[in-house]
Amino acid sequence: MNNRIGFIDFLRGFALFGILAVNLPYFSKPMYLVASLGENSNLLDSIGSWIVAFLFESKFYVLFSFLFGYGFFIQLENSPETSSGNVYFRRIFGLGILGILHGIFLFIGDILLSYAILGTVLWFLRNKNSSWLLKFSLFCIILAAFCRIGMSLAEGEIKSQLEADLPRLLDESRKAYLGGFWESSIQRTKDTILSIPFLVLYQWPSVLSMFALGFYAAKNSVFSNWENTKPGFKKLFPWMLTLGILGNFIYTLHSRHILPENQNVFLKILFAITDTFSAPALTFSYVYLLGNYYHSEKSLADRIWFEVMGKLSLTCYLGESLVCSWIFCGWGLGYFDQVGSYIVLILTVPIWVFFGLFSFIWKRMFSLGPMEWILRSWTYWKAIKIL
């Protein structure tokens, strides 16, 4: 791709680490236990869960969504073929198929299908001006706040309905994921279907907001010249960092049940609003700090590792799911629901490093990652040269 921006690939590589940290608990135990009151039995595991909540949860799918919108605009600019509706929607359809297969065979929290569905909306935003895109992004993030308020107010009713069936659901989940490949796939399909309302209400408005914001950023060449962008980001950084730290501290206390349960309606609404806006604020802070690091001499030795993973982000994302499924499912090593949150968090590092090494070696031989090659060949309806 012409005029490829190295920092965008760098951010994708970084985002893969954060996404893996958030996803790993859902591979390692029944989804009903993740972030539940009874998830952890000791302080070390609780600390691991708190770290994930504070630093990673809700921050990295936001970043990846922003980068998706940014990348979409770059593709339109650099490839006349991509501006064809047939080519674009063939790509989106292929992404959706990968998402469905991912959700059935590897991971209940797949985001690719959501990207494919919401990506159809992004197509119709391609000719909107910058002001409109910012207003639309703000509208979607406000919509996200209202959706999360609704979910928060309904939380008590949902928990009461789930409580009676929880022992049976946990037992079914453990047996299935510790069984064979097809047993785990059937259970994963059930869990994926059950998670759809959460994905739609909790993630979709924020994803669409970040799509539009990423489109705006690319249209205005925000990352093409960091020295021009840095002063504006620097002014916002103290405010975003303060909101990000305080808001995510509150989110961690609330989501990990450190605060008293059964809060009043006002507090529930406050927590929902705080969660909605503080996660993107901390993500902005990450981007600003990483931008300064990337554009300094300090990053010269290691930026290649992040960049190469960013170029193979689809392969790495699906590959991480394959490795995690192998570690925890019965058709692999069979560690499902046998490893605490602290160890699960530590596992993030070697898995991410493994795919960094894989990406580095692969890119020395091939121009595209294997999954990138499949999707691009489908998109253009011809076998793309990979050497």
Coordinates of C-alpha atoms in Angstrom, one line a residue:
M1 CA 0.0 0.0 0.0
N2 CA 1.4 3.4 -1.0
N3 CA 2.1 6.1 1.7
R4 CA 1.7 3.6 4.5
I5 CA 2.1 5.3 7.9
G6 CA 4.4 3.4 10.2
F7 CA 2.9 4.8 13.4
I8 CA -0.5 3.4 12.4
D9 CA 1.0 -0.1 12.1
F10 CA 2.8 0.5 15.4
L11 CA -0.5 1.3 17.1
R12 CA -2.1 -1.9 15.7
G13 CA 0.7 -4.0 17.1
F14 CA 0.3 -2.3 20.5
A15 CA -3.5 -2.8 20.3
L16 CA -3.0 -6.5 19.7
F17 CA -1.4 -6.8 23.1
G18 CA -4.2 -5.0 24.9
I19 CA -6.9 -7.0 23.1
L20 CA -5.2 -10.2 24.0
A21 CA -5.0 -9.2 27.7
V22 CA -8.8 -8.6 27.6
N23 CA -9.7 -11.7 25.6
L24 CA -7.6 -14.3 27.5
P25 CA -9.9 -14.5 30.6
Y26 CA -12.8 -15.5 28.2
F27 CA -10.7 -18.3 26.9
S28 CA -9.6 -19.5 30.3
K29 CA -13.0 -19.8 32.1
P30 CA -16.7 -19.8 31.7
M31 CA -17.8 -16.4 30.4
Y32 CA -20.2 -16.1 33.4
L33 CA -17.3 -16.0 35.8
V34 CA -15.3 -13.2 34.1
A35 CA -15.5 -10.1 36.3
S36 CA -18.0 -11.8 38.6
L37 CA -18.0 -11.5 42.3
G38 CA -16.7 -15.1 42.7
E39 CA -14.1 -15.0 39.9
N40 CA -11.0 -14.9 42.1
S41 CA -10.1 -16.9 45.2
N42 CA -6.9 -15.0 46.3
L43 CA -5.5 -11.5 46.3
L44 CA -2.9 -12.2 43.5
D45 CA -5.7 -13.2 41.1
S46 CA -7.8 -10.2 42.1
I47 CA -4.8 -7.9 41.4
G48 CA -4.5 -9.5 38.0
S49 CA -8.2 -8.9 37.3
W50 CA -7.9 -5.3 38.5
I51 CA -4.9 -4.6 36.2
V52 CA -6.9 -5.9 33.2
A53 CA -9.9 -3.7 34.1
F54 CA -7.9 -0.5 34.7
L55 CA -5.4 -0.7 31.9
F56 CA -7.0 -2.7 29.2
E57 CA -10.8 -3.3 29.3
S58 CA -12.8 -1.1 26.8
K59 CA -9.6 0.7 25.8
F60 CA -8.3 -1.5 23.0
Y61 CA -11.3 -2.3 21.0
V62 CA -11.8 1.4 21.0
L63 CA -8.3 1.9 19.6
F64 CA -8.7 -0.9 17.0
S65 CA -12.0 0.6 15.9
F66 CA -10.4 4.0 15.4
L67 CA -7.6 2.4 13.4
F68 CA -10.2 0.6 11.3
G69 CA -11.8 3.8 10.3
Y70 CA -8.4 5.4 9.7
G71 CA -7.3 2.5 7.5
F72 CA -10.5 2.6 5.5
F73 CA -9.9 6.1 4.4
I74 CA -6.3 5.4 3.5
Q75 CA -7.4 2.5 1.4
L76 CA -9.9 4.7 -0.5
E77 CA -7.1 7.3 -1.1
N78 CA -4.5 4.8 -2.2
S79 CA -6.5 2.3 -4.2
P80 CA -9.0 3.4 -6.8
E81 CA -10.3 -0.2 -6.9
T82 CA -11.3 0.0 -3.2
S83 CA -13.5 3.0 -3.9
S84 CA -15.7 0.6 -5.9
G85 CA -18.7 -0.5 -3.9
N86 CA -18.4 -4.0 -5.2
V87 CA -14.8 -4.4 -4.0
Y88 CA -15.5 -2.7 -0.7
F89 CA -18.6 -4.8 0.2
R90 CA -16.9 -8.0 -1.0
R91 CA -14.1 -7.2 1.5
I92 CA -16.7 -6.5 4.2
F93 CA -18.5 -9.8 3.4
G94 CA -15.3 -11.7 3.6
L95 CA -14.5 -10.1 7.0
G96 CA -17.9 -11.1 8.2
I97 CA -17.4 -14.7 7.2
L98 CA -14.1 -14.8 9.0
G99 CA -15.9 -13.3 12.1
I100 CA -18.6 -16.0 12.0
L101 CA -16.0 -18.8 11.8
H102 CA -13.9 -17.2 14.5
G103 CA -17.0 -16.9 16.8
I104 CA -17.9 -20.6 16.3
F105 CA -14.6 -22.3 16.4
L106 CA -12.2 -20.1 18.4
F107 CA -13.6 -17.2 20.5
I108 CA -16.9 -16.0 21.8
G109 CA -16.0 -12.3 21.8
D110 CA -15.3 -12.0 18.1
I111 CA -15.2 -8.4 16.8
L112 CA -14.7 -9.0 13.1
L113 CA -18.4 -9.7 12.4
S114 CA -19.3 -6.5 14.2
Y115 CA -16.8 -4.6 12.1
A116 CA -18.2 -6.1 9.0
I117 CA -21.8 -5.1 9.9
L118 CA -20.9 -1.6 11.1
G119 CA -18.4 -1.3 8.2
T120 CA -21.4 -1.0 5.9
V121 CA -22.3 2.2 7.6
L122 CA -18.8 3.5 7.2
W123 CA -19.1 3.3 3.5
F124 CA -21.9 5.8 3.5
L125 CA -19.8 8.3 5.5
R126 CA -17.0 8.4 3.0
N127 CA -18.1 11.7 1.4
K128 CA -19.1 13.5 4.7
N129 CA -17.1 16.5 5.7
S130 CA -14.9 16.7 8.8
S131 CA -17.4 18.7 10.9
W132 CA -20.2 16.2 10.2
L133 CA -17.9 13.2 11.1
L134 CA -17.0 14.8 14.4
K135 CA -20.7 15.5 15.2
F136 CA -21.6 11.9 14.3
S137 CA -18.8 10.5 16.4
L138 CA -20.1 12.6 19.4
F139 CA -23.7 11.4 18.8
C140 CA -22.6 7.8 18.8
I141 CA -20.6 8.1 22.0
I142 CA -23.6 9.8 23.7
L143 CA -25.8 6.9 22.4
A144 CA -23.2 4.5 23.9
A145 CA -23.7 6.2 27.3
F146 CA -27.5 5.8 27.1
C147 CA -27.1 2.2 26.1
R148 CA -24.8 1.5 29.1
I149 CA -27.1 3.3 31.4
G150 CA -29.9 1.0 30.3
M151 CA -27.8 -2.1 30.7
S152 CA -26.7 -0.9 34.2
L153 CA -30.3 -0.3 35.3
A154 CA -31.3 -3.8 34.0
E155 CA -28.3 -5.5 35.6
G156 CA -30.1 -6.6 38.8
E157 CA -32.9 -8.3 36.8
I158 CA -30.5 -10.1 34.6
K159 CA -28.5 -11.3 37.6
S160 CA -31.6 -12.6 39.4
Q161 CA -32.6 -14.6 36.3
L162 CA -29.1 -16.0 35.8
E163 CA -28.6 -16.9 39.4
A164 CA -30.9 -20.0 39.4
D165 CA -29.3 -21.4 36.2
L166 CA -25.7 -20.5 37.0
P167 CA -24.6 -23.9 38.4
R168 CA -26.0 -25.7 35.4
L169 CA -24.5 -23.2 32.9
L170 CA -21.1 -23.5 34.6
D171 CA -21.2 -27.2 34.5
E172 CA -22.2 -27.4 30.9
S173 CA -19.5 -24.9 29.9
R174 CA -16.7 -26.8 31.7
K175 CA -17.7 -30.2 30.2
A176 CA -18.0 -28.8 26.7
Y177 CA -14.8 -26.8 26.6
L178 CA -12.8 -29.7 28.2
G179 CA -14.4 -32.1 25.7
G180 CA -13.5 -32.5 22.0
F181 CA -13.3 -29.9 19.3
W182 CA -16.9 -30.2 18.2
E183 CA -18.2 -30.1 21.8
S184 CA -16.3 -26.9 22.4
S185 CA -17.4 -25.4 19.1
I186 CA -21.1 -26.1 19.8
Q187 CA -20.8 -24.5 23.3
R188 CA -18.9 -21.6 21.9
T189 CA -21.7 -21.0 19.3
K190 CA -24.2 -21.0 22.1
D191 CA -22.1 -18.5 24.1
T192 CA -21.5 -16.3 21.1
I193 CA -25.2 -16.1 20.5
L194 CA -25.9 -15.2 24.1
S195 CA -23.2 -12.5 24.0
I196 CA -24.8 -10.7 21.0
P197 CA -27.0 -8.3 23.0
F198 CA -24.0 -7.3 25.1
L199 CA -21.9 -6.6 21.9
V200 CA -24.7 -4.6 20.3
L201 CA -25.5 -2.5 23.3
Y202 CA -22.1 -2.1 24.9
Q203 CA -19.7 -2.1 22.0
W204 CA -21.5 -1.1 18.8
P205 CA -22.2 2.6 19.5
S206 CA -18.6 3.1 20.7
V207 CA -17.2 1.2 17.7
L208 CA -19.2 3.3 15.3
S209 CA -18.1 6.5 17.1
M210 CA -14.4 5.5 16.7
F211 CA -14.9 4.5 13.1
A212 CA -16.1 8.0 12.3
L213 CA -13.4 9.6 14.4
G214 CA -10.7 7.5 12.7
F215 CA -12.1 8.5 9.3
Y216 CA -12.0 12.2 10.4
A217 CA -8.4 11.8 11.6
A218 CA -7.3 10.2 8.3
K219 CA -9.1 12.8 6.2
N220 CA -7.2 15.5 8.1
S221 CA -3.9 13.7 8.0
V222 CA -3.6 13.7 11.8
F223 CA -0.8 11.2 11.9
S224 CA 1.0 12.1 8.7
N225 CA 3.1 14.8 10.4
W226 CA 3.4 14.2 14.2
E227 CA 5.2 17.5 14.8
N228 CA 2.1 19.3 13.5
T229 CA -0.3 17.1 15.5
K230 CA 1.7 17.0 18.7
P231 CA 0.9 20.6 20.1
G232 CA -2.9 20.0 19.9
F233 CA -2.6 16.6 21.5
K234 CA -0.3 18.0 24.2
K235 CA -3.0 20.6 25.2
L236 CA -5.6 17.8 25.5
F237 CA -3.3 15.3 27.2
P238 CA -3.5 16.5 30.9
W239 CA -7.3 16.6 30.7
M240 CA -7.6 13.2 29.0
L241 CA -5.1 11.6 31.3
T242 CA -6.9 12.9 34.4
L243 CA -10.3 11.7 33.1
G244 CA -8.8 8.4 32.0
I245 CA -7.2 7.6 35.3
L246 CA -10.0 8.8 37.6
G247 CA -12.7 7.3 35.4
N248 CA -11.0 3.9 35.0
F249 CA -10.2 3.8 38.7
I250 CA -13.9 4.1 39.4
Y251 CA -14.7 1.6 36.6
T252 CA -12.3 -0.9 38.2
L253 CA -13.8 -0.4 41.7
H254 CA -17.3 -0.9 40.3
S255 CA -16.7 -3.7 37.7
R256 CA -14.6 -5.8 40.1
H257 CA -17.1 -5.5 43.0
I258 CA -14.8 -3.6 45.3
L259 CA -17.6 -1.0 45.9
P260 CA -20.7 -2.1 47.7
E261 CA -23.2 -3.9 45.5
N262 CA -26.8 -2.7 44.8
Q263 CA -26.0 1.0 44.3
N264 CA -28.8 3.5 43.9
V265 CA -30.0 4.6 40.4
F266 CA -27.9 7.8 40.5
L267 CA -24.6 5.9 41.1
K268 CA -25.5 3.4 38.4
I269 CA -26.0 6.2 35.9
L270 CA -22.8 7.9 37.0
F271 CA -20.8 4.7 36.6
A272 CA -22.2 4.0 33.1
I273 CA -21.4 7.6 31.9
T274 CA -17.9 7.5 33.5
D275 CA -17.2 4.1 31.8
T276 CA -18.3 5.4 28.4
F277 CA -16.1 8.5 28.3
S278 CA -13.1 7.5 30.5
A279 CA -12.0 4.5 28.4
P280 CA -11.5 6.6 25.1
A281 CA -9.8 9.3 27.3
L282 CA -7.2 6.8 28.5
T283 CA -6.9 5.4 25.0
F284 CA -6.1 8.9 23.7
S285 CA -3.4 9.2 26.4
Y286 CA -1.9 5.9 25.2
V287 CA -1.8 7.2 21.7
Y288 CA -0.2 10.5 22.7
L289 CA 2.5 8.9 24.8
L290 CA 3.2 6.3 22.1
G291 CA 3.3 9.0 19.4
N292 CA 6.1 10.8 21.3
Y293 CA 7.9 7.5 21.8
Y294 CA 7.6 6.3 18.2
H295 CA 8.9 9.6 16.8
S296 CA 11.9 9.7 19.1
E297 CA 15.2 7.9 18.7
K298 CA 14.4 5.7 21.6
S299 CA 12.0 3.6 19.5
L300 CA 14.4 2.9 16.6
A301 CA 15.5 -0.5 18.0
D302 CA 12.1 -1.9 18.7
R303 CA 9.5 -0.1 16.6
I304 CA 9.9 -2.8 13.9
W305 CA 8.3 -5.5 16.2
F306 CA 5.2 -3.5 16.7
E307 CA 5.0 -2.4 13.1
V308 CA 5.3 -5.8 11.6
M309 CA 2.6 -7.2 13.9
G310 CA 0.4 -4.3 12.8
K311 CA 0.9 -5.2 9.2
L312 CA -0.2 -8.8 10.0
S313 CA -2.9 -7.7 12.5
L314 CA -5.7 -10.0 11.1
T315 CA -3.4 -13.0 11.1
C316 CA -2.1 -12.2 14.6
Y317 CA -5.6 -11.6 16.0
L318 CA -7.0 -14.9 14.7
G319 CA -3.7 -16.7 15.5
E320 CA -3.8 -15.6 19.1
S321 CA -7.3 -17.0 19.4
L322 CA -6.1 -20.3 18.0
V323 CA -3.2 -20.6 20.4
C324 CA -5.4 -19.6 23.4
S325 CA -8.1 -22.1 22.4
W326 CA -5.4 -24.8 22.2
I327 CA -4.1 -23.9 25.7
F328 CA -7.4 -24.0 27.4
C329 CA -9.7 -26.4 25.5
G330 CA -9.9 -30.1 25.9
W331 CA -8.7 -30.8 22.4
G332 CA -5.5 -29.0 23.3
L333 CA -3.8 -28.7 26.7
G334 CA -7.0 -28.6 28.6
Y335 CA -6.4 -25.9 31.2
F336 CA -9.9 -24.5 31.0
D337 CA -11.0 -23.1 34.4
Q338 CA -7.9 -24.3 36.1
V339 CA -5.7 -21.2 35.9
G340 CA -6.1 -18.0 38.0
S341 CA -6.4 -14.5 36.7
Y342 CA -2.9 -13.6 37.6
I343 CA -1.3 -16.4 35.5
V344 CA -3.7 -15.7 32.7
L345 CA -2.5 -12.1 32.6
I346 CA 1.1 -13.1 32.6
L347 CA 0.4 -15.5 29.6
T348 CA -0.4 -12.4 27.5
V349 CA 3.3 -11.6 27.2
P350 CA 4.7 -14.9 25.8
I351 CA 1.8 -15.3 23.4
W352 CA 2.1 -11.7 22.1
V353 CA 5.9 -12.1 21.8
F354 CA 5.5 -15.4 19.9
F355 CA 3.3 -13.7 17.3
G356 CA 5.8 -10.8 17.1
L357 CA 8.5 -13.3 16.2
F358 CA 6.2 -15.1 13.8
S359 CA 5.3 -11.8 12.1
F360 CA 8.9 -10.7 11.8
I361 CA 10.0 -14.0 10.3
W362 CA 7.0 -14.2 8.0
K363 CA 7.4 -10.7 6.6
R364 CA 11.0 -11.5 5.7
M365 CA 9.7 -14.0 3.2
F366 CA 6.2 -12.8 2.2
S367 CA 4.6 -9.5 1.6
L368 CA 1.3 -10.4 3.2
G369 CA 0.2 -12.4 6.2
P370 CA -1.7 -15.6 5.4
M371 CA -5.1 -14.2 6.6
E372 CA -4.4 -10.9 4.9
W373 CA -3.7 -12.8 1.7
I374 CA -6.9 -14.7 1.9
L375 CA -9.0 -11.7 2.6
R376 CA -7.4 -9.6 -0.1
S377 CA -7.6 -12.3 -2.7
W378 CA -11.3 -12.7 -1.9
T379 CA -11.7 -8.9 -2.1
Y380 CA -10.2 -8.5 -5.5
W381 CA -11.4 -11.9 -6.8
K382 CA -8.0 -13.0 -7.8
A383 CA -4.9 -14.7 -6.2
I384 CA -2.8 -11.8 -4.9
K385 CA 1.0 -12.2 -5.2
I386 CA 2.4 -12.9 -1.7
L387 CA 6.1 -13.1 -2.5

